[in-house]
XYZ file of C-alpha atoms in Angstrom:
565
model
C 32.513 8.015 63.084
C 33.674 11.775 62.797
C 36.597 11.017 60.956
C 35.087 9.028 58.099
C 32.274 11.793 57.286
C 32.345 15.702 56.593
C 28.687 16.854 56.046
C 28.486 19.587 53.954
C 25.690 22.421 52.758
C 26.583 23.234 49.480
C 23.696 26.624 48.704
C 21.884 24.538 50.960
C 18.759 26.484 51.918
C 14.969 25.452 53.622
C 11.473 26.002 51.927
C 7.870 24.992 52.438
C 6.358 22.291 50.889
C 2.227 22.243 50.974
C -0.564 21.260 49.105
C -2.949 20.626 51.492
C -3.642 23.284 54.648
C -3.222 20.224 57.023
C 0.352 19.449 54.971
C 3.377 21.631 55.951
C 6.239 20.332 55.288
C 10.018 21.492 55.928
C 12.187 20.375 52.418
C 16.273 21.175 52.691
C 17.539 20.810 49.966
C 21.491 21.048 48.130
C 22.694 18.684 51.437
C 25.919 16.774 50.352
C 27.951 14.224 52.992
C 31.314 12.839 51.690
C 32.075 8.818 52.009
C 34.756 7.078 53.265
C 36.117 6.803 49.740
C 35.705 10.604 49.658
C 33.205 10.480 46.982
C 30.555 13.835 47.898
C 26.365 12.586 47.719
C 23.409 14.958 47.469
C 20.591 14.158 49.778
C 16.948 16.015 50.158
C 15.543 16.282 53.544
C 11.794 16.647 53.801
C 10.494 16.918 57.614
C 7.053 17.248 59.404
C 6.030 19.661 61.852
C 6.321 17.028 64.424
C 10.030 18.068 66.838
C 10.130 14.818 68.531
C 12.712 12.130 66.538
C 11.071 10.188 64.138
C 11.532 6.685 61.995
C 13.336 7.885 58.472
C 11.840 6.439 55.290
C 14.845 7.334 52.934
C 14.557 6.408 48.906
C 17.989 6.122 47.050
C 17.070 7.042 43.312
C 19.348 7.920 40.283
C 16.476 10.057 38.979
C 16.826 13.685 40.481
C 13.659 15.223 40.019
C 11.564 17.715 42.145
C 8.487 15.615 41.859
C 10.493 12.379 43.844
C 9.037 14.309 47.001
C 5.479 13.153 46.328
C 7.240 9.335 46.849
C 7.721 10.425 50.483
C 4.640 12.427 51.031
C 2.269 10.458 52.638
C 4.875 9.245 54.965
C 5.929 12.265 56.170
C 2.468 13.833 56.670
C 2.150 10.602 58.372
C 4.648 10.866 61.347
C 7.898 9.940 59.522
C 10.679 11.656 58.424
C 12.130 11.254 54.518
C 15.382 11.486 52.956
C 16.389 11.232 49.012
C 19.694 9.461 48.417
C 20.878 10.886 44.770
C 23.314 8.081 43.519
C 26.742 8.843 43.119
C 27.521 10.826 40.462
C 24.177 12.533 40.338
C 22.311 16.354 41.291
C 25.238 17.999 43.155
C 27.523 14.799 43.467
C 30.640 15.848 41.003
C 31.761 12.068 40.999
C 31.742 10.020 37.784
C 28.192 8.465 36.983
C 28.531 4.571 37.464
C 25.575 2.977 38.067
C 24.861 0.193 40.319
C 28.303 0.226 41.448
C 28.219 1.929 44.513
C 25.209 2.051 45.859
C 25.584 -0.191 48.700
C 28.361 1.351 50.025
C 26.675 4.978 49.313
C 23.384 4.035 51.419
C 25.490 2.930 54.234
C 26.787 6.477 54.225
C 23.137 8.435 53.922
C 22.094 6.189 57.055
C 25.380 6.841 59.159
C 24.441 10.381 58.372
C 20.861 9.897 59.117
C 20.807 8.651 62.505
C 23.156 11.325 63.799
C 20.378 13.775 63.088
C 18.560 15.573 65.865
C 15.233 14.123 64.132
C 15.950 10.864 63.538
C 15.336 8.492 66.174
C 18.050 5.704 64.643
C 15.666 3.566 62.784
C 15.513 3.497 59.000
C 13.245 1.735 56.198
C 13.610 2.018 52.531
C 11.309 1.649 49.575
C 11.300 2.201 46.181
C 10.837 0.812 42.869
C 13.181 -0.560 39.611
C 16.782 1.277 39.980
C 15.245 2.056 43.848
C 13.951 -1.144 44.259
C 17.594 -2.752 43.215
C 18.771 -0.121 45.392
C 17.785 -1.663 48.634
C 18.609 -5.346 47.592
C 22.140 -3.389 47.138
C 21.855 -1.736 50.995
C 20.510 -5.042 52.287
C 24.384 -6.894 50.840
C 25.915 -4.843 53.530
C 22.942 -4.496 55.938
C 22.880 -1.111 58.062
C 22.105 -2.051 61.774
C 20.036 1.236 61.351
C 17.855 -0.453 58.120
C 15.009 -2.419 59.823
C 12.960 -3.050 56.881
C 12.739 -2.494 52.835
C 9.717 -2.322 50.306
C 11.540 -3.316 46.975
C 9.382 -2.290 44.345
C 9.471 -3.873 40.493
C 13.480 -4.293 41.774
C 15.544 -4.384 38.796
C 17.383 -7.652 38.979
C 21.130 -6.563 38.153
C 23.441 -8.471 35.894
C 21.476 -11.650 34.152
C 18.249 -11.277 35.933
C 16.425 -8.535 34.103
C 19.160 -5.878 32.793
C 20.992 -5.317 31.226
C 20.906 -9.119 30.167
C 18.007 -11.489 30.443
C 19.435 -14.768 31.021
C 22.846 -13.672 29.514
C 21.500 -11.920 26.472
C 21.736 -8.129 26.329
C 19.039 -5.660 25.397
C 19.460 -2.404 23.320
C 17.093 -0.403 25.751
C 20.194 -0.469 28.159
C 22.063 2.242 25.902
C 18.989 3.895 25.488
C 18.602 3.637 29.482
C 22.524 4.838 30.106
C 21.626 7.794 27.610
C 19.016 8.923 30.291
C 20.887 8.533 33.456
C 24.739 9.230 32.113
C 24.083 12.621 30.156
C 24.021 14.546 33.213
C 23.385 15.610 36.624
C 19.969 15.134 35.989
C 18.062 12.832 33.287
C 18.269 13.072 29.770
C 14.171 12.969 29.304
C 14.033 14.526 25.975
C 16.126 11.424 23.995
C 14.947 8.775 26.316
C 11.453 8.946 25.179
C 12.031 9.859 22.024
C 11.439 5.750 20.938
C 11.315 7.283 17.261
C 14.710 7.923 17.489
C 15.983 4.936 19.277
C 13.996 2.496 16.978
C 16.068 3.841 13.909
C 18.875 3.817 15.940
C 18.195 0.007 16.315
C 16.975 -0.492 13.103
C 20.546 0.842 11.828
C 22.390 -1.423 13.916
C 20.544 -4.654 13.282
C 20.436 -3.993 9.107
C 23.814 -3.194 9.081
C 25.106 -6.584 10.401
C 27.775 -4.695 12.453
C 28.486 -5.889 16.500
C 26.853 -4.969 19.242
C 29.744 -3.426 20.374
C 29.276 -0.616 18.322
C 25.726 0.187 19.050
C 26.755 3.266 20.936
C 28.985 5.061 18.089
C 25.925 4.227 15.803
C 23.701 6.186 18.587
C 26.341 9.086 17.643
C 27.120 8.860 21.699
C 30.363 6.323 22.532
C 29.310 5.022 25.916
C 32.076 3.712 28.261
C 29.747 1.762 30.737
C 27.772 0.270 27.800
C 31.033 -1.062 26.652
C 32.208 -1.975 30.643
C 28.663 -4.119 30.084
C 29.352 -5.632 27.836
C 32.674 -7.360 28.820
C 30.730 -9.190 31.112
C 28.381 -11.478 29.395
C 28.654 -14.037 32.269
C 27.393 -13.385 36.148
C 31.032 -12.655 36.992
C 32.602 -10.538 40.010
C 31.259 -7.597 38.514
C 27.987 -8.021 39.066
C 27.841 -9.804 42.390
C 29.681 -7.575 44.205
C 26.145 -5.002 43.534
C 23.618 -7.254 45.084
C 24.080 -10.116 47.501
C 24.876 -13.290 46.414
C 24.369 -16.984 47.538
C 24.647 -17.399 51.272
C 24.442 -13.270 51.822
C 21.007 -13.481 51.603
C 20.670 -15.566 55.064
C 22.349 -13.150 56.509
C 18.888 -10.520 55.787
C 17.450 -10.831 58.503
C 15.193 -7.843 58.280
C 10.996 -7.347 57.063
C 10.868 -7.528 53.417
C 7.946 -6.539 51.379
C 7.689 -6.582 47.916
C 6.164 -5.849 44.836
C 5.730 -7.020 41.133
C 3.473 -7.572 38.177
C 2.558 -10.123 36.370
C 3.390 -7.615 33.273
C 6.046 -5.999 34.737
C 9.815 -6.126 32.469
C 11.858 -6.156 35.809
C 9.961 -9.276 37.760
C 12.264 -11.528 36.752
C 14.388 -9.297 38.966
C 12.044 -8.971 41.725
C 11.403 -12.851 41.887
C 15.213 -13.645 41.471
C 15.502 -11.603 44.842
C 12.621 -13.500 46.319
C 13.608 -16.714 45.648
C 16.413 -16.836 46.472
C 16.429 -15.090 49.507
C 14.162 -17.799 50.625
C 16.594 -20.542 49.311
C 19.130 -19.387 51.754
C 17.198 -18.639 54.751
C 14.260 -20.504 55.005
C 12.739 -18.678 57.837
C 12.989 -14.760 56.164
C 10.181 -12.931 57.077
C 9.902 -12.249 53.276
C 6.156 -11.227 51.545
C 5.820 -10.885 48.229
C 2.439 -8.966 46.203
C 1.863 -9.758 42.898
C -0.963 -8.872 40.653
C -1.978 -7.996 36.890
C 0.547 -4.929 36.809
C 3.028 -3.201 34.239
C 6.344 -2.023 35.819
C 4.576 1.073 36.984
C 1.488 -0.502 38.605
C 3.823 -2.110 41.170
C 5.217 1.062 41.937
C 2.082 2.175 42.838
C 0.332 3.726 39.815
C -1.872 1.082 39.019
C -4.242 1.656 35.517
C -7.327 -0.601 34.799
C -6.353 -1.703 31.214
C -2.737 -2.783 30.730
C -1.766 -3.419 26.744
C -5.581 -4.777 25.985
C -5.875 -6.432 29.195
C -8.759 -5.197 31.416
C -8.453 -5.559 35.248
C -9.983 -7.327 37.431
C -11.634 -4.764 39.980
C -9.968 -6.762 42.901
C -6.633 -6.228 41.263
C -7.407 -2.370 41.908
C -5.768 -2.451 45.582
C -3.699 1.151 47.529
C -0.540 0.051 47.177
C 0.122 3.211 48.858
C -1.836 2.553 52.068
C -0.304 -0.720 52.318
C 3.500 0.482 52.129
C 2.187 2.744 55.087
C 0.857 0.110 56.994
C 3.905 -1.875 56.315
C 6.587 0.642 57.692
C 3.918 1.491 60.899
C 4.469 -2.429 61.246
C 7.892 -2.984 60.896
C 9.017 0.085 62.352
C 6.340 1.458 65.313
C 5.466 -2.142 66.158
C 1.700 -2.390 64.605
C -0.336 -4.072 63.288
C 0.878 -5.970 59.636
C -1.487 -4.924 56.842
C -4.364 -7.392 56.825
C -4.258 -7.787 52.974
C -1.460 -9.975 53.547
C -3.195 -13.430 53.908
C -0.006 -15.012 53.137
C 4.136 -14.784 52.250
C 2.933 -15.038 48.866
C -0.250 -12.586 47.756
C -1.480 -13.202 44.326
C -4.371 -12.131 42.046
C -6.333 -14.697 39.814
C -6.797 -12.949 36.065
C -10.388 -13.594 35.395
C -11.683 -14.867 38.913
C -11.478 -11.571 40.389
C -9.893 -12.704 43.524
C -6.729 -12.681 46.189
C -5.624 -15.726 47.561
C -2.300 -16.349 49.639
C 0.331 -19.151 49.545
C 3.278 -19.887 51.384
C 5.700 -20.895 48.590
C 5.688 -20.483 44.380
C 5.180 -24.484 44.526
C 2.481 -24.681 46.907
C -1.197 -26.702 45.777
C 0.279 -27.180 42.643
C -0.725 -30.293 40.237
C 1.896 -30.052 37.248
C 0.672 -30.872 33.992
C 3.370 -32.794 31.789
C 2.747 -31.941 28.188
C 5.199 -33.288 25.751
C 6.059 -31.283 22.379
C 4.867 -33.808 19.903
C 5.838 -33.630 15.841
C 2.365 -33.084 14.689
C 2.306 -29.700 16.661
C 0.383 -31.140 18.995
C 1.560 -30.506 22.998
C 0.029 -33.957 24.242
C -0.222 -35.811 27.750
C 1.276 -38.658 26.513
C 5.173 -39.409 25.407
C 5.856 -40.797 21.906
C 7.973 -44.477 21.834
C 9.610 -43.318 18.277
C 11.388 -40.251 18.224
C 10.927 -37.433 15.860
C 11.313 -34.022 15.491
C 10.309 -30.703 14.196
C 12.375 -28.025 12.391
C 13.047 -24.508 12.214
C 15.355 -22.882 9.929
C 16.231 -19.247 10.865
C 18.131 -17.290 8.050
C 19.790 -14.710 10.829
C 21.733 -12.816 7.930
C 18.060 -11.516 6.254
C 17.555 -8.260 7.995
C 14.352 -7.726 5.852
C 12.157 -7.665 8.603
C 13.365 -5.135 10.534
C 10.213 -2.925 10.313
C 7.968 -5.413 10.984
C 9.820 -6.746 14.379
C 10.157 -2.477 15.272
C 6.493 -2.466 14.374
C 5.275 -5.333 16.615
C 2.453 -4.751 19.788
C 3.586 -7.077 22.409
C 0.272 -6.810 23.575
C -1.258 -8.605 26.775
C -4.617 -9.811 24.931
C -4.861 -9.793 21.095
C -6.405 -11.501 17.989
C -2.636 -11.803 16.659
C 0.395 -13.788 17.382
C 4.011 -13.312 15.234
C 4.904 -16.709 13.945
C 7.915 -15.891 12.227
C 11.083 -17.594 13.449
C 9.377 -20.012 15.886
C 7.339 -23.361 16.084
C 4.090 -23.282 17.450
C 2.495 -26.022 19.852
C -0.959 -25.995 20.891
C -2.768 -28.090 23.548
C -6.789 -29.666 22.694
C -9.197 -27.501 24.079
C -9.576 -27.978 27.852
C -12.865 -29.792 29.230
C -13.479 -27.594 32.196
C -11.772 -24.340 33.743
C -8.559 -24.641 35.532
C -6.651 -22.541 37.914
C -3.100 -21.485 36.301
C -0.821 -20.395 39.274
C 2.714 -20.352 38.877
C 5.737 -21.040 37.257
C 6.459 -23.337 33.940
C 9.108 -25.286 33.657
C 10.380 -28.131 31.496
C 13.280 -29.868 29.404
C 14.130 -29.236 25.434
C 15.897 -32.096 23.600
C 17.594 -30.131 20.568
C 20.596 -29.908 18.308
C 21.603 -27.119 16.471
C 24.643 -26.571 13.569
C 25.679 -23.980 15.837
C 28.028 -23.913 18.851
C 25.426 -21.527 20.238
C 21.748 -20.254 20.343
C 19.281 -17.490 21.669
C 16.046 -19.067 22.267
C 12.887 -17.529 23.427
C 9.310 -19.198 24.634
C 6.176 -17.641 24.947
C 2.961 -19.147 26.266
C -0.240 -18.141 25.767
C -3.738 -18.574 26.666
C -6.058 -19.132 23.221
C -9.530 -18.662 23.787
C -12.500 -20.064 22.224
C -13.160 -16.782 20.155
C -9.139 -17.110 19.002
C -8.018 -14.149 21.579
C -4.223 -14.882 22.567
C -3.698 -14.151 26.282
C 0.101 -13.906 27.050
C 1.461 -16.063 30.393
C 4.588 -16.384 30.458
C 7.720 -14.973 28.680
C 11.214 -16.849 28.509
C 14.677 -15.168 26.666
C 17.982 -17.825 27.361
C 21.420 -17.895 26.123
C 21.572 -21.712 25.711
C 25.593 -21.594 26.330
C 24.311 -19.860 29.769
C 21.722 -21.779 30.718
C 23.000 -24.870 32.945
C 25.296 -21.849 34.670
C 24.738 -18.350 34.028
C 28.206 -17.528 35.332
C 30.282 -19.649 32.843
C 29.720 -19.940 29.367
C 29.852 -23.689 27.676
C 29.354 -23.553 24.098
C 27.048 -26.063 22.756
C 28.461 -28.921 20.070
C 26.613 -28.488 16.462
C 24.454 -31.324 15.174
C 24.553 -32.744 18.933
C 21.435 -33.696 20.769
C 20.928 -32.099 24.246
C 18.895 -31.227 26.622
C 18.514 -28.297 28.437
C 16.386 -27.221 31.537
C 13.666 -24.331 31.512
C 15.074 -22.220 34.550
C 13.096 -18.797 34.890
C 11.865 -16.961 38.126
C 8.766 -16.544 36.909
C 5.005 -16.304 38.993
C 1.504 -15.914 37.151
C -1.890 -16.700 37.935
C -5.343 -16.751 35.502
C -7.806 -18.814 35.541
C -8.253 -20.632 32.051
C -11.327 -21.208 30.299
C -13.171 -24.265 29.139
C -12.624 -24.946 25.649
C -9.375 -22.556 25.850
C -6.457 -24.051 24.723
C -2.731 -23.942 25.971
C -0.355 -22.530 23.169
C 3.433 -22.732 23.350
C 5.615 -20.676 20.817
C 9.465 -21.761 20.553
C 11.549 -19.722 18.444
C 15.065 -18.015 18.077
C 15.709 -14.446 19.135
C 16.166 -12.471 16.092
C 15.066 -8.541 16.803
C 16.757 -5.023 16.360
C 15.894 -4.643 20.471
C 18.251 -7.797 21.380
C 21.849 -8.767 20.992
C 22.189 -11.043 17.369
C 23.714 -14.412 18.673
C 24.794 -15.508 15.395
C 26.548 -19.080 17.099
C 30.083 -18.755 15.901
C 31.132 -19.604 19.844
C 33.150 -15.963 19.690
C 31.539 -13.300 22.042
C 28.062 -12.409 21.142
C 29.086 -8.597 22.015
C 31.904 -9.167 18.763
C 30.078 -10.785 16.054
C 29.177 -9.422 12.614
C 26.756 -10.810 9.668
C 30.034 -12.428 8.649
C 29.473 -15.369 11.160
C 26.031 -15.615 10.182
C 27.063 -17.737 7.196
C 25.014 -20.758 6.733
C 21.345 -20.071 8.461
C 20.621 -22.106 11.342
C 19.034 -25.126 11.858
C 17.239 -26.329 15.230
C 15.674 -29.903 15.397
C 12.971 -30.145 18.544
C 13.242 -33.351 19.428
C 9.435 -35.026 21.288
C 10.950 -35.866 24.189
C 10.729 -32.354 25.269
C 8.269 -31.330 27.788
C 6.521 -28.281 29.606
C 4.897 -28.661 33.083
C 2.047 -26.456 33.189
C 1.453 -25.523 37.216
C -1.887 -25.729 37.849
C -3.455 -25.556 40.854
C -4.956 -28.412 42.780
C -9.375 -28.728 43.516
């Protein structure tokens, strides 16, 4: 082992850490270790009074920051040991920034490091959450002997998952997310959050009908892993090699727990890694909690109102007490945290309760609601078939204020209904339980070899308050196989499957009706897909030419999962 690692002090020095007169806490700081690709890493050490060697909770983030100590606090003032893991590239690391890339190789290294140590006792667990929750679905690819358990938190699902694509289509907020992380040793704080700046940075791009491509010389900042991104539109080598992939995850074997929202932008991430770890081993000891929470609740900092939704009070759980309970499980062989009913822990929006289930498709009575001409989503199939219409002029940039301008709120008077058909159910008789996942099939033709389609469903109340449910974003040339692209043929009717990882539950109203929005993504914060059949990443307003036409045909259906009396 000696010859692959040289450990390394670079100014490395000791101080105290307290807050509390009962907290003392040893932080070393400036430690670097070299890999076996002779790339240099910056770790933080924080240690507890305690001499004896302990269990290591380490965190790999590629967000230096003083303040990431308080993510380790109550472990180590609770008889563990914590380490911070600054990705490649990053604090004292001289190495090239690349992120994602190496992180599963570079946690290997911290732990190899870790368990040599006089106060480690040669077990490890990791949490963390978004780039630190991906971070541990990364370690888990090449699984440490040493790693006996991970807390993924809001885990950013890498590639096609949740960024910096959502079902093949890029977002703008990943050069705005590279500006914060690839500026320096540090994060670039002061531009990130500057959304002033980035909207009109957006708003230049999309009005000047110029690629995608060259969002990053428009930012004034030419980014070279914004344009590595980009040349790979499809779930290709270069992404798989970050996270594991098909039949890796039987081979992780280890205590998972973890964490989303029903709000929060990265759970198609976390679910992806959920899913599908339990698609390829069927007996993963694998829980998953899920409530009413942004992308920061399920890291731990829940808020009782998220964008003009209220909380339940039972949705206002420690997320901080469980974690500990979790790693005192996993790792000193206790008890598991009794909030976990179930492999599956969900709240109910609106019925103010927990309730456990062992899969996404357990109790569940589908509802089959077909997209009907009239507007109408009814029970019942049509013998003649029609259609409805949307024309989308993707040239007009007009609107660019108004889509910069927009609230995506949770619970609103409002919904946008520009660009998209609308489809509402008749009010419902009695209450029902929604818990779940929608799926269905769309029967459409286009005049273009390819589309960008998006689905929304909401909740309408009696009073005409939208609730959101469920969000969907799909390249339609991705969507049978997100690794290879098949263009679609214009004026040709097909059908297409509604595949999202996906999990809500709320518990619908009598007389509340079931509304389902359809419409094509045109907005300054997405990639234009302007169906020419070239690369998205490469077209201009000159392939816009005539606007396009998309014929819903009323064969199409949703199923609604509801859950069974």
């Amino acid at each position: 082992m000696k010859k692959y690692f040289f450990i390394g002090f670079l100014c490395s020095f000791s101080y105290f850490f307290a807050q509390k007169k009962e907290e003392l806490f040893t932080v070393k700081d400036s430690i670097t270790i070299q890999t076996k690709d002779n790339a240099f890493l910056s770790l933080t050490l924080i240690l507890n009074k305690d001499k004896n060697p302990q269990n290591t909770i380490l965190i790999n983030t590629i967000y230096p920051d003083k303040n990431n100590i308080e993510l380790l606090r109550n472990f180590v003032n609770n008889g563990y040991a914590g380490v911070i893991l600054h990705a490649r590239g990053k604090y004292l690391s001289n190495n090239d920034i690349e992120p994602f890339e190496h992180d599963a190789d570079d946690i290997n290294a911290a732990i190899d490091w870790i368990i040599k140590q006089p106060w480690s006792n040669g077990k490890v667990g990791m949490l963390g959450g978004s780039y630190l929750g991906f971070s541990q679905w990364a370690a888990a690819k090449k699984l440490h002997p040493a790693l006996k358990t991970i807390i993924p938190q809001a885990a950013t699902g890498i590639g096609t998952m949740s960024f910096p694509m959502n079902n093949n289509i890029f977002m703008g907020y990943a050069l705005q997310w590279l500006d914060y992380v690839t500026t320096n040793k540090t994060t670039n704080s002061k531009s990130f959050y500057d959304q002033k700046k980035w909207n009109l940075i957006f708003k230049k791009w999309y009005e000047s009908g110029t690629s995608f491509r060259k969002l990053d010389s428009i930012s004034g900042k030419p980014n070279a892993v914004f344009q590595e991104w980009l040349d790979h539109p499809g779930y290709d080598d270069y992404w798989k090699k970050m996270i594991p992939y098909k039949e890796e995850f039987s081979k992780i074997d280890i205590p998972v727990l973890s964490v989303t929202g029903y709000f929060d932008v990265d759970k198609t991430g976390a679910l992806y890694y959920f899913n599908q770890h339990y698609k390829y081993h069927k007996n993963a000891e694998h829980y998953l909690i899920i409530g009413p929470y942004d992308h920061w609740g399920a890291q731990g900092f829940i808020k009782n109102e998220v964008r003009g939704y209220k909380m339940d009070p039972a949705a206002m759980i420690d997320l901080k007490k469980i974690w500990l309970q979790w790693f005192d499980y996993a790792l000193k062989n206790k008890t598991k945290p009794i909030f976990l009913k179930d492999k599956i822990n969900y709240e109910v929006m609106g019925s103010n309760e927990w309730k456990g289930i062992k899969s996404i498709n357990e109790n569940q009575n589908n509802i089959k609601l077909y997209l009907e001409e009239s507007l109408i989503l009814s029970n019942n199939k049509s013998k003649e078939e029609k259609f409805s219409t949307l024309m989308v002029n993707l040239a007009d940039k007009s609107d660019a204020d108004e889509l910069l301008g927009l609230k995506y709120n949770i619970l609103d008077n409002f919904i946008y209904t520009k660009n998209n058909i609308v489809f509402k159910t008749k009010p419902f008789s009695k209450p029902i339980e929604y818990t779940g996942n929608f799926s269905g099939n769309l029967s459409f033709s286009v005049n273009k070899k390819d589309v960008d389609l998006y689905i929304n469903l909401y909740e309408e109340t009696e009073n005409r308050q939208y609730f959101l449910l469920s969000t969907y974003v799909s390249r339609t040339s991705f969507v049978n196989d997100n690794e290879n692209r098949n263009l679609l043929v214009p004026g040709k009717k097909q059908m297409i499957s509604i595949i999202n990882n996906d999990f809500v539950s709320k518990k619908i109203e009598k007389r509340s009706r079931i509304v389902l929005m359809i419409g094509v993504v045109k907005s300054p914060f997405w990639q234009l897909n302007y169906g020419s059949g070239k690369d998205v990443s490469d077209e201009t307003i000159a392939d816009a030419k005539v606007p396009l036409e998309i014929k819903l045909y009323n064969n199409s259906y949703i199923k609604l999962p509801v859950v069974k009396n």
